[in-house]
Amino acid sequence: MTSFSPAAAPTIGVLAVQGDVREHVRTLEELGVRATTVRRTSELEACHGLVIPGGESTTMAKLARTFDLFEPIRQRIKEGMPAFGTCAGMILLADRIEDGAHDQETLGGLDITVRRNAFGRQVDSFEGDIDVAGLDAPVHAIFIRAPWVEAAGESVEVLARVEQGPAAGRIVAVRQGSLMATSFHPEVGGDSRVHRLFVDLVTEER
Ligand code: GLN
């Protein structure tokens, strides 16, 4: 486990317009990075990487526009800022959406098509252990009205798939360059290993 001297610790922001912001901040702090909430462009500018949390993707996109953050985040992503989207955050990082709201906008960057609320109403929320590439023991993954990755471009690395049940084989974690996304909520449950993968990515890009 890496530990940072205070001067070397990267600053990682959590988009804080809506959603489960606090859990991400806490997990990042546990990993020794400087974690900060992002509601203004000045806060975004101070970040070496950005987490886009779970919540409601249409609301988050609209609020990001209201807070004048939408285009600046898009621009930073284009310039190579590492970003990590969980659940609704995965939807926001996707280039394409299936079952999105009419005219639903995304920040984009990941060459994936996500299906919103993919697991259907019967299995609104569920939990399961899944293997994640780069981690040596399974992650207990919590899915809450989650998307899955319907299709991924060639440069997208699949980090995890659902292992059992009717959705077996569906892609639920990906990485492409400095972008990462999970359908599930790694900030819930006290396991910081998926965030560690993102912190490593931010550290490499710095
Ligand atoms: N269903 C939500 C959406 O489409 C995502 C749910 C979540 O982030 N837990 O935005």
PDB file of N, CA, C and O in Angstrom, residues 68-131:
ATOM      1  N   ASP A  68     -22.284  25.450 -13.956  1.00  0.00           N
ATOM      2  CA  ASP A  68     -21.246  25.782 -14.956  1.00  0.00           C
ATOM      3  C   ASP A  68     -20.041  24.848 -14.885  1.00  0.00           C
ATOM      4  O   ASP A  68     -18.893  25.274 -15.082  1.00  0.00           O
ATOM      5  N   LEU A  69     -20.310  23.583 -14.601  1.00  0.00           N
ATOM      6  CA  LEU A  69     -19.222  22.609 -14.499  1.00  0.00           C
ATOM      7  C   LEU A  69     -19.177  21.651 -15.681  1.00  0.00           C
ATOM      8  O   LEU A  69     -18.179  20.976 -15.901  1.00  0.00           O
ATOM      9  N   PHE A  70     -20.273  21.569 -16.424  1.00  0.00           N
ATOM     10  CA  PHE A  70     -20.391  20.526 -17.444  1.00  0.00           C
ATOM     11  C   PHE A  70     -19.282  20.636 -18.500  1.00  0.00           C
ATOM     12  O   PHE A  70     -18.506  19.696 -18.699  1.00  0.00           O
ATOM     13  N   GLU A  71     -19.173  21.788 -19.134  1.00  0.00           N
ATOM     14  CA  GLU A  71     -18.150  21.957 -20.189  1.00  0.00           C
ATOM     15  C   GLU A  71     -16.733  21.922 -19.620  1.00  0.00           C
ATOM     16  O   GLU A  71     -15.868  21.280 -20.207  1.00  0.00           O
ATOM     17  N   PRO A  72     -16.485  22.585 -18.463  1.00  0.00           N
ATOM     18  CA  PRO A  72     -15.131  22.488 -17.900  1.00  0.00           C
ATOM     19  C   PRO A  72     -14.718  21.045 -17.584  1.00  0.00           C
ATOM     20  O   PRO A  72     -13.564  20.668 -17.822  1.00  0.00           O
ATOM     21  N   ILE A  73     -15.634  20.229 -17.082  1.00  0.00           N
ATOM     22  CA  ILE A  73     -15.263  18.828 -16.792  1.00  0.00           C
ATOM     23  C   ILE A  73     -14.985  18.104 -18.103  1.00  0.00           C
ATOM     24  O   ILE A  73     -13.994  17.382 -18.247  1.00  0.00           O
ATOM     25  N   ARG A  74     -15.863  18.327 -19.083  1.00  0.00           N
ATOM     26  CA  ARG A  74     -15.669  17.702 -20.406  1.00  0.00           C
ATOM     27  C   ARG A  74     -14.289  18.050 -20.968  1.00  0.00           C
ATOM     28  O   ARG A  74     -13.574  17.207 -21.485  1.00  0.00           O
ATOM     29  N   GLN A  75     -13.938  19.328 -20.835  1.00  0.00           N
ATOM     30  CA  GLN A  75     -12.654  19.806 -21.338  1.00  0.00           C
ATOM     31  C   GLN A  75     -11.488  19.133 -20.609  1.00  0.00           C
ATOM     32  O   GLN A  75     -10.547  18.661 -21.237  1.00  0.00           O
ATOM     33  N   ARG A  76     -11.574  19.083 -19.285  1.00  0.00           N
ATOM     34  CA  ARG A  76     -10.490  18.437 -18.510  1.00  0.00           C
ATOM     35  C   ARG A  76     -10.353  16.961 -18.905  1.00  0.00           C
ATOM     36  O   ARG A  76      -9.256  16.440 -18.999  1.00  0.00           O
ATOM     37  N   ILE A  77     -11.482  16.286 -19.107  1.00  0.00           N
ATOM     38  CA  ILE A  77     -11.430  14.872 -19.515  1.00  0.00           C
ATOM     39  C   ILE A  77     -10.729  14.763 -20.871  1.00  0.00           C
ATOM     40  O   ILE A  77      -9.860  13.914 -21.069  1.00  0.00           O
ATOM     41  N   LYS A  78     -11.068  15.659 -21.790  1.00  0.00           N
ATOM     42  CA  LYS A  78     -10.401  15.660 -23.115  1.00  0.00           C
ATOM     43  C   LYS A  78      -8.905  15.872 -22.972  1.00  0.00           C
ATOM     44  O   LYS A  78      -8.109  15.319 -23.732  1.00  0.00           O
ATOM     45  N   GLU A  79      -8.520  16.697 -21.986  1.00  0.00           N
ATOM     46  CA  GLU A  79      -7.092  16.985 -21.776  1.00  0.00           C
ATOM     47  C   GLU A  79      -6.381  15.867 -21.021  1.00  0.00           C
ATOM     48  O   GLU A  79      -5.194  15.963 -20.756  1.00  0.00           O
ATOM     49  N   GLY A  80      -7.144  14.835 -20.598  1.00  0.00           N
ATOM     50  CA  GLY A  80      -6.502  13.672 -19.978  1.00  0.00           C
ATOM     51  C   GLY A  80      -6.651  13.564 -18.471  1.00  0.00           C
ATOM     52  O   GLY A  80      -6.033  12.690 -17.858  1.00  0.00           O
ATOM     53  N   MET A  81      -7.467  14.437 -17.864  1.00  0.00           N
ATOM     54  CA  MET A  81      -7.665  14.296 -16.414  1.00  0.00           C
ATOM     55  C   MET A  81      -8.274  12.933 -16.100  1.00  0.00           C
ATOM     56  O   MET A  81      -9.288  12.565 -16.688  1.00  0.00           O
ATOM     57  N   PRO A  82      -7.684  12.164 -15.166  1.00  0.00           N
ATOM     58  CA  PRO A  82      -8.300  10.904 -14.781  1.00  0.00           C
ATOM     59  C   PRO A  82      -9.675  11.134 -14.140  1.00  0.00           C
ATOM     60  O   PRO A  82      -9.856  12.077 -13.361  1.00  0.00           O
ATOM     61  N   ALA A  83     -10.620  10.291 -14.497  1.00  0.00           N
ATOM     62  CA  ALA A  83     -11.951  10.369 -13.885  1.00  0.00           C
ATOM     63  C   ALA A  83     -12.454   8.963 -13.628  1.00  0.00           C
ATOM     64  O   ALA A  83     -12.135   8.027 -14.368  1.00  0.00           O
ATOM     65  N   PHE A  84     -13.221   8.837 -12.558  1.00  0.00           N
ATOM     66  CA  PHE A  84     -13.758   7.544 -12.129  1.00  0.00           C
ATOM     67  C   PHE A  84     -15.249   7.723 -11.870  1.00  0.00           C
ATOM     68  O   PHE A  84     -15.646   8.482 -10.986  1.00  0.00           O
ATOM     69  N   GLY A  85     -16.073   7.063 -12.659  1.00  0.00           N
ATOM     70  CA  GLY A  85     -17.523   7.169 -12.505  1.00  0.00           C
ATOM     71  C   GLY A  85     -18.090   5.905 -11.894  1.00  0.00           C
ATOM     72  O   GLY A  85     -17.757   4.801 -12.327  1.00  0.00           O
ATOM     73  N   THR A  86     -18.946   6.058 -10.885  1.00  0.00           N
ATOM     74  CA  THR A  86     -19.619   4.892 -10.310  1.00  0.00           C
ATOM     75  C   THR A  86     -21.114   5.035 -10.560  1.00  0.00           C
ATOM     76  O   THR A  86     -21.703   6.070 -10.272  1.00  0.00           O
ATOM     77  N   CYS A  87     -21.707   3.997 -11.100  1.00  0.00           N
ATOM     78  CA  CYS A  87     -23.148   3.910 -11.337  1.00  0.00           C
ATOM     79  C   CYS A  87     -23.628   5.078 -12.212  1.00  0.00           C
ATOM     80  O   CYS A  87     -23.299   5.121 -13.384  1.00  0.00           O
ATOM     81  N   ALA A  88     -24.351   6.061 -11.663  1.00  0.00           N
ATOM     82  CA  ALA A  88     -24.734   7.206 -12.490  1.00  0.00           C
ATOM     83  C   ALA A  88     -23.486   7.865 -13.091  1.00  0.00           C
ATOM     84  O   ALA A  88     -23.517   8.383 -14.217  1.00  0.00           O
ATOM     85  N   GLY A  89     -22.380   7.828 -12.357  1.00  0.00           N
ATOM     86  CA  GLY A  89     -21.113   8.379 -12.858  1.00  0.00           C
ATOM     87  C   GLY A  89     -20.612   7.625 -14.073  1.00  0.00           C
ATOM     88  O   GLY A  89     -19.996   8.210 -14.973  1.00  0.00           O
ATOM     89  N   MET A  90     -20.863   6.305 -14.117  1.00  0.00           N
ATOM     90  CA  MET A  90     -20.501   5.521 -15.305  1.00  0.00           C
ATOM     91  C   MET A  90     -21.317   6.005 -16.505  1.00  0.00           C
ATOM     92  O   MET A  90     -20.792   6.158 -17.610  1.00  0.00           O
ATOM     93  N   ILE A  91     -22.603   6.259 -16.258  1.00  0.00           N
ATOM     94  CA  ILE A  91     -23.480   6.738 -17.344  1.00  0.00           C
ATOM     95  C   ILE A  91     -22.940   8.082 -17.865  1.00  0.00           C
ATOM     96  O   ILE A  91     -22.871   8.316 -19.073  1.00  0.00           O
ATOM     97  N   LEU A  92     -22.529   8.953 -16.931  1.00  0.00           N
ATOM     98  CA  LEU A  92     -22.050  10.279 -17.342  1.00  0.00           C
ATOM     99  C   LEU A  92     -20.753  10.224 -18.137  1.00  0.00           C
ATOM    100  O   LEU A  92     -20.483  11.105 -18.953  1.00  0.00           O
ATOM    101  N   LEU A  93     -19.948   9.188 -17.916  1.00  0.00           N
ATOM    102  CA  LEU A  93     -18.679   9.084 -18.656  1.00  0.00           C
ATOM    103  C   LEU A  93     -18.839   8.339 -19.984  1.00  0.00           C
ATOM    104  O   LEU A  93     -17.899   8.275 -20.774  1.00  0.00           O
ATOM    105  N   ALA A  94     -20.014   7.747 -20.201  1.00  0.00           N
ATOM    106  CA  ALA A  94     -20.209   6.933 -21.405  1.00  0.00           C
ATOM    107  C   ALA A  94     -20.455   7.807 -22.629  1.00  0.00           C
ATOM    108  O   ALA A  94     -21.132   8.838 -22.546  1.00  0.00           O
ATOM    109  N   ASP A  95     -19.925   7.374 -23.762  1.00  0.00           N
ATOM    110  CA  ASP A  95     -20.189   8.106 -25.009  1.00  0.00           C
ATOM    111  C   ASP A  95     -21.632   7.886 -25.500  1.00  0.00           C
ATOM    112  O   ASP A  95     -22.171   8.730 -26.196  1.00  0.00           O
ATOM    113  N   ARG A  96     -22.221   6.742 -25.168  1.00  0.00           N
ATOM    114  CA  ARG A  96     -23.570   6.422 -25.673  1.00  0.00           C
ATOM    115  C   ARG A  96     -24.437   5.781 -24.581  1.00  0.00           C
ATOM    116  O   ARG A  96     -23.920   5.008 -23.766  1.00  0.00           O
ATOM    117  N   ILE A  97     -25.748   6.095 -24.599  1.00  0.00           N
ATOM    118  CA  ILE A  97     -26.681   5.524 -23.609  1.00  0.00           C
ATOM    119  C   ILE A  97     -27.822   4.809 -24.323  1.00  0.00           C
ATOM    120  O   ILE A  97     -28.369   5.337 -25.299  1.00  0.00           O
ATOM    121  N   GLU A  98     -28.196   3.650 -23.801  1.00  0.00           N
ATOM    122  CA  GLU A  98     -29.451   2.985 -24.196  1.00  0.00           C
ATOM    123  C   GLU A  98     -30.429   3.196 -23.047  1.00  0.00           C
ATOM    124  O   GLU A  98     -30.036   3.137 -21.876  1.00  0.00           O
ATOM    125  N   ASP A  99     -31.697   3.378 -23.379  1.00  0.00           N
ATOM    126  CA  ASP A  99     -32.743   3.589 -22.370  1.00  0.00           C
ATOM    127  C   ASP A  99     -32.499   4.851 -21.547  1.00  0.00           C
ATOM    128  O   ASP A  99     -32.880   4.928 -20.368  1.00  0.00           O
ATOM    129  N   GLY A 100     -31.851   5.823 -22.141  1.00  0.00           N
ATOM    130  CA  GLY A 100     -31.654   7.109 -21.467  1.00  0.00           C
ATOM    131  C   GLY A 100     -32.942   7.919 -21.539  1.00  0.00           C
ATOM    132  O   GLY A 100     -33.874   7.564 -22.264  1.00  0.00           O
ATOM    133  N   ALA A 101     -32.992   8.994 -20.776  1.00  0.00           N
ATOM    134  CA  ALA A 101     -34.118   9.917 -20.887  1.00  0.00           C
ATOM    135  C   ALA A 101     -33.990  10.623 -22.237  1.00  0.00           C
ATOM    136  O   ALA A 101     -32.907  10.649 -22.830  1.00  0.00           O
ATOM    137  N   HIS A 102     -35.097  11.186 -22.714  1.00  0.00           N
ATOM    138  CA  HIS A 102     -35.070  11.912 -23.974  1.00  0.00           C
ATOM    139  C   HIS A 102     -34.003  13.018 -23.899  1.00  0.00           C
ATOM    140  O   HIS A 102     -33.974  13.783 -22.950  1.00  0.00           O
ATOM    141  N   ASP A 103     -33.121  13.051 -24.885  1.00  0.00           N
ATOM    142  CA  ASP A 103     -32.075  14.085 -24.939  1.00  0.00           C
ATOM    143  C   ASP A 103     -31.088  14.040 -23.776  1.00  0.00           C
ATOM    144  O   ASP A 103     -30.481  15.052 -23.441  1.00  0.00           O
ATOM    145  N   GLN A 104     -30.960  12.892 -23.128  1.00  0.00           N
ATOM    146  CA  GLN A 104     -30.036  12.818 -21.992  1.00  0.00           C
ATOM    147  C   GLN A 104     -28.598  13.047 -22.452  1.00  0.00           C
ATOM    148  O   GLN A 104     -28.112  12.370 -23.357  1.00  0.00           O
ATOM    149  N   GLU A 105     -27.933  13.988 -21.795  1.00  0.00           N
ATOM    150  CA  GLU A 105     -26.556  14.350 -22.155  1.00  0.00           C
ATOM    151  C   GLU A 105     -25.555  13.604 -21.298  1.00  0.00           C
ATOM    152  O   GLU A 105     -25.818  13.364 -20.123  1.00  0.00           O
ATOM    153  N   THR A 106     -24.405  13.292 -21.862  1.00  0.00           N
ATOM    154  CA  THR A 106     -23.322  12.775 -21.021  1.00  0.00           C
ATOM    155  C   THR A 106     -22.063  13.609 -21.251  1.00  0.00           C
ATOM    156  O   THR A 106     -21.927  14.282 -22.273  1.00  0.00           O
ATOM    157  N   LEU A 107     -21.160  13.511 -20.291  1.00  0.00           N
ATOM    158  CA  LEU A 107     -19.857  14.150 -20.456  1.00  0.00           C
ATOM    159  C   LEU A 107     -19.067  13.396 -21.515  1.00  0.00           C
ATOM    160  O   LEU A 107     -18.352  13.971 -22.316  1.00  0.00           O
ATOM    161  N   GLY A 108     -19.192  12.059 -21.489  1.00  0.00           N
ATOM    162  CA  GLY A 108     -18.512  11.205 -22.459  1.00  0.00           C
ATOM    163  C   GLY A 108     -17.035  11.041 -22.153  1.00  0.00           C
ATOM    164  O   GLY A 108     -16.522  11.536 -21.144  1.00  0.00           O
ATOM    165  N   GLY A 109     -16.363  10.314 -23.026  1.00  0.00           N
ATOM    166  CA  GLY A 109     -14.934  10.041 -22.858  1.00  0.00           C
ATOM    167  C   GLY A 109     -14.657   8.555 -22.960  1.00  0.00           C
ATOM    168  O   GLY A 109     -13.660   8.136 -23.532  1.00  0.00           O
ATOM    169  N   LEU A 110     -15.559   7.747 -22.388  1.00  0.00           N
ATOM    170  CA  LEU A 110     -15.407   6.291 -22.459  1.00  0.00           C
ATOM    171  C   LEU A 110     -16.143   5.786 -23.696  1.00  0.00           C
ATOM    172  O   LEU A 110     -17.344   6.073 -23.871  1.00  0.00           O
ATOM    173  N   ASP A 111     -15.437   5.005 -24.503  1.00  0.00           N
ATOM    174  CA  ASP A 111     -16.028   4.469 -25.736  1.00  0.00           C
ATOM    175  C   ASP A 111     -16.891   3.241 -25.404  1.00  0.00           C
ATOM    176  O   ASP A 111     -16.576   2.119 -25.756  1.00  0.00           O
ATOM    177  N   ILE A 112     -17.964   3.523 -24.654  1.00  0.00           N
ATOM    178  CA  ILE A 112     -18.878   2.437 -24.272  1.00  0.00           C
ATOM    179  C   ILE A 112     -20.324   2.878 -24.504  1.00  0.00           C
ATOM    180  O   ILE A 112     -20.630   4.073 -24.532  1.00  0.00           O
ATOM    181  N   THR A 113     -21.185   1.870 -24.671  1.00  0.00           N
ATOM    182  CA  THR A 113     -22.633   2.107 -24.641  1.00  0.00           C
ATOM    183  C   THR A 113     -23.118   1.523 -23.323  1.00  0.00           C
ATOM    184  O   THR A 113     -22.869   0.352 -23.043  1.00  0.00           O
ATOM    185  N   VAL A 114     -23.767   2.345 -22.496  1.00  0.00           N
ATOM    186  CA  VAL A 114     -24.311   1.818 -21.239  1.00  0.00           C
ATOM    187  C   VAL A 114     -25.818   1.690 -21.367  1.00  0.00           C
ATOM    188  O   VAL A 114     -26.463   2.500 -22.040  1.00  0.00           O
ATOM    189  N   ARG A 115     -26.353   0.664 -20.730  1.00  0.00           N
ATOM    190  CA  ARG A 115     -27.811   0.555 -20.639  1.00  0.00           C
ATOM    191  C   ARG A 115     -28.195   0.989 -19.234  1.00  0.00           C
ATOM    192  O   ARG A 115     -27.740   0.435 -18.245  1.00  0.00           O
ATOM    193  N   ARG A 116     -29.029   2.028 -19.205  1.00  0.00           N
ATOM    194  CA  ARG A 116     -29.470   2.577 -17.923  1.00  0.00           C
ATOM    195  C   ARG A 116     -30.462   1.631 -17.250  1.00  0.00           C
ATOM    196  O   ARG A 116     -31.263   1.005 -17.934  1.00  0.00           O
ATOM    197  N   ASN A 117     -30.445   1.557 -15.931  1.00  0.00           N
ATOM    198  CA  ASN A 117     -31.360   0.688 -15.160  1.00  0.00           C
ATOM    199  C   ASN A 117     -31.438  -0.697 -15.792  1.00  0.00           C
ATOM    200  O   ASN A 117     -32.519  -1.279 -15.937  1.00  0.00           O
ATOM    201  N   ALA A 118     -30.273  -1.245 -16.125  1.00  0.00           N
ATOM    202  CA  ALA A 118     -30.214  -2.418 -16.999  1.00  0.00           C
ATOM    203  C   ALA A 118     -30.731  -3.689 -16.342  1.00  0.00           C
ATOM    204  O   ALA A 118     -31.206  -4.580 -17.027  1.00  0.00           O
ATOM    205  N   PHE A 119     -30.607  -3.773 -15.027  1.00  0.00           N
ATOM    206  CA  PHE A 119     -30.931  -5.047 -14.380  1.00  0.00           C
ATOM    207  C   PHE A 119     -32.432  -5.240 -14.194  1.00  0.00           C
ATOM    208  O   PHE A 119     -32.877  -6.296 -13.766  1.00  0.00           O
ATOM    209  N   GLY A 120     -33.214  -4.219 -14.512  1.00  0.00           N
ATOM    210  CA  GLY A 120     -34.667  -4.366 -14.505  1.00  0.00           C
ATOM    211  C   GLY A 120     -35.267  -4.169 -13.126  1.00  0.00           C
ATOM    212  O   GLY A 120     -34.565  -4.122 -12.126  1.00  0.00           O
ATOM    213  N   ARG A 121     -36.570  -4.043 -13.106  1.00  0.00           N
ATOM    214  CA  ARG A 121     -37.252  -3.697 -11.855  1.00  0.00           C
ATOM    215  C   ARG A 121     -37.216  -4.818 -10.825  1.00  0.00           C
ATOM    216  O   ARG A 121     -37.186  -4.565  -9.628  1.00  0.00           O
ATOM    217  N   GLN A 122     -37.230  -6.063 -11.285  1.00  0.00           N
ATOM    218  CA  GLN A 122     -37.248  -7.197 -10.343  1.00  0.00           C
ATOM    219  C   GLN A 122     -35.980  -7.224  -9.497  1.00  0.00           C
ATOM    220  O   GLN A 122     -35.984  -7.693  -8.372  1.00  0.00           O
ATOM    221  N   VAL A 123     -34.882  -6.792 -10.096  1.00  0.00           N
ATOM    222  CA  VAL A 123     -33.597  -6.864  -9.393  1.00  0.00           C
ATOM    223  C   VAL A 123     -33.007  -5.460  -9.243  1.00  0.00           C
ATOM    224  O   VAL A 123     -31.846  -5.236  -9.475  1.00  0.00           O
ATOM    225  N   ASP A 124     -33.889  -4.546  -8.850  1.00  0.00           N
ATOM    226  CA  ASP A 124     -33.523  -3.150  -8.647  1.00  0.00           C
ATOM    227  C   ASP A 124     -32.153  -2.991  -7.984  1.00  0.00           C
ATOM    228  O   ASP A 124     -31.307  -2.263  -8.462  1.00  0.00           O
ATOM    229  N   SER A 125     -31.981  -3.666  -6.855  1.00  0.00           N
ATOM    230  CA  SER A 125     -30.734  -3.569  -6.107  1.00  0.00           C
ATOM    231  C   SER A 125     -30.315  -4.968  -5.693  1.00  0.00           C
ATOM    232  O   SER A 125     -31.164  -5.762  -5.310  1.00  0.00           O
ATOM    233  N   PHE A 126     -29.043  -5.254  -5.783  1.00  0.00           N
ATOM    234  CA  PHE A 126     -28.556  -6.564  -5.364  1.00  0.00           C
ATOM    235  C   PHE A 126     -27.065  -6.484  -5.078  1.00  0.00           C
ATOM    236  O   PHE A 126     -26.422  -5.484  -5.393  1.00  0.00           O
ATOM    237  N   GLU A 127     -26.563  -7.533  -4.466  1.00  0.00           N
ATOM    238  CA  GLU A 127     -25.145  -7.575  -4.106  1.00  0.00           C
ATOM    239  C   GLU A 127     -24.545  -8.883  -4.585  1.00  0.00           C
ATOM    240  O   GLU A 127     -25.254  -9.875  -4.698  1.00  0.00           O
ATOM    241  N   GLY A 128     -23.265  -8.876  -4.830  1.00  0.00           N
ATOM    242  CA  GLY A 128     -22.613 -10.128  -5.214  1.00  0.00           C
ATOM    243  C   GLY A 128     -21.110  -9.940  -5.240  1.00  0.00           C
ATOM    244  O   GLY A 128     -20.619  -8.810  -5.356  1.00  0.00           O
ATOM    245  N   ASP A 129     -20.392 -11.041  -5.115  1.00  0.00           N
ATOM    246  CA  ASP A 129     -18.929 -10.977  -5.161  1.00  0.00           C
ATOM    247  C   ASP A 129     -18.476 -11.083  -6.606  1.00  0.00           C
ATOM    248  O   ASP A 129     -18.908 -11.983  -7.327  1.00  0.00           O
ATOM    249  N   ILE A 130     -17.605 -10.178  -7.014  1.00  0.00           N
ATOM    250  CA  ILE A 130     -17.089 -10.252  -8.383  1.00  0.00           C
ATOM    251  C   ILE A 130     -15.580 -10.043  -8.390  1.00  0.00           C
ATOM    252  O   ILE A 130     -15.031  -9.314  -7.555  1.00  0.00           O
ATOM    253  N   ASP A 131     -14.946 -10.701  -9.355  1.00  0.00           N
ATOM    254  CA  ASP A 131     -13.504 -10.522  -9.541  1.00  0.00           C
ATOM    255  C   ASP A 131     -13.263  -9.257 -10.343  1.00  0.00           C
ATOM    256  O   ASP A 131     -13.927  -9.032 -11.356  1.00  0.00           O
TER     257      ASP A 131
END
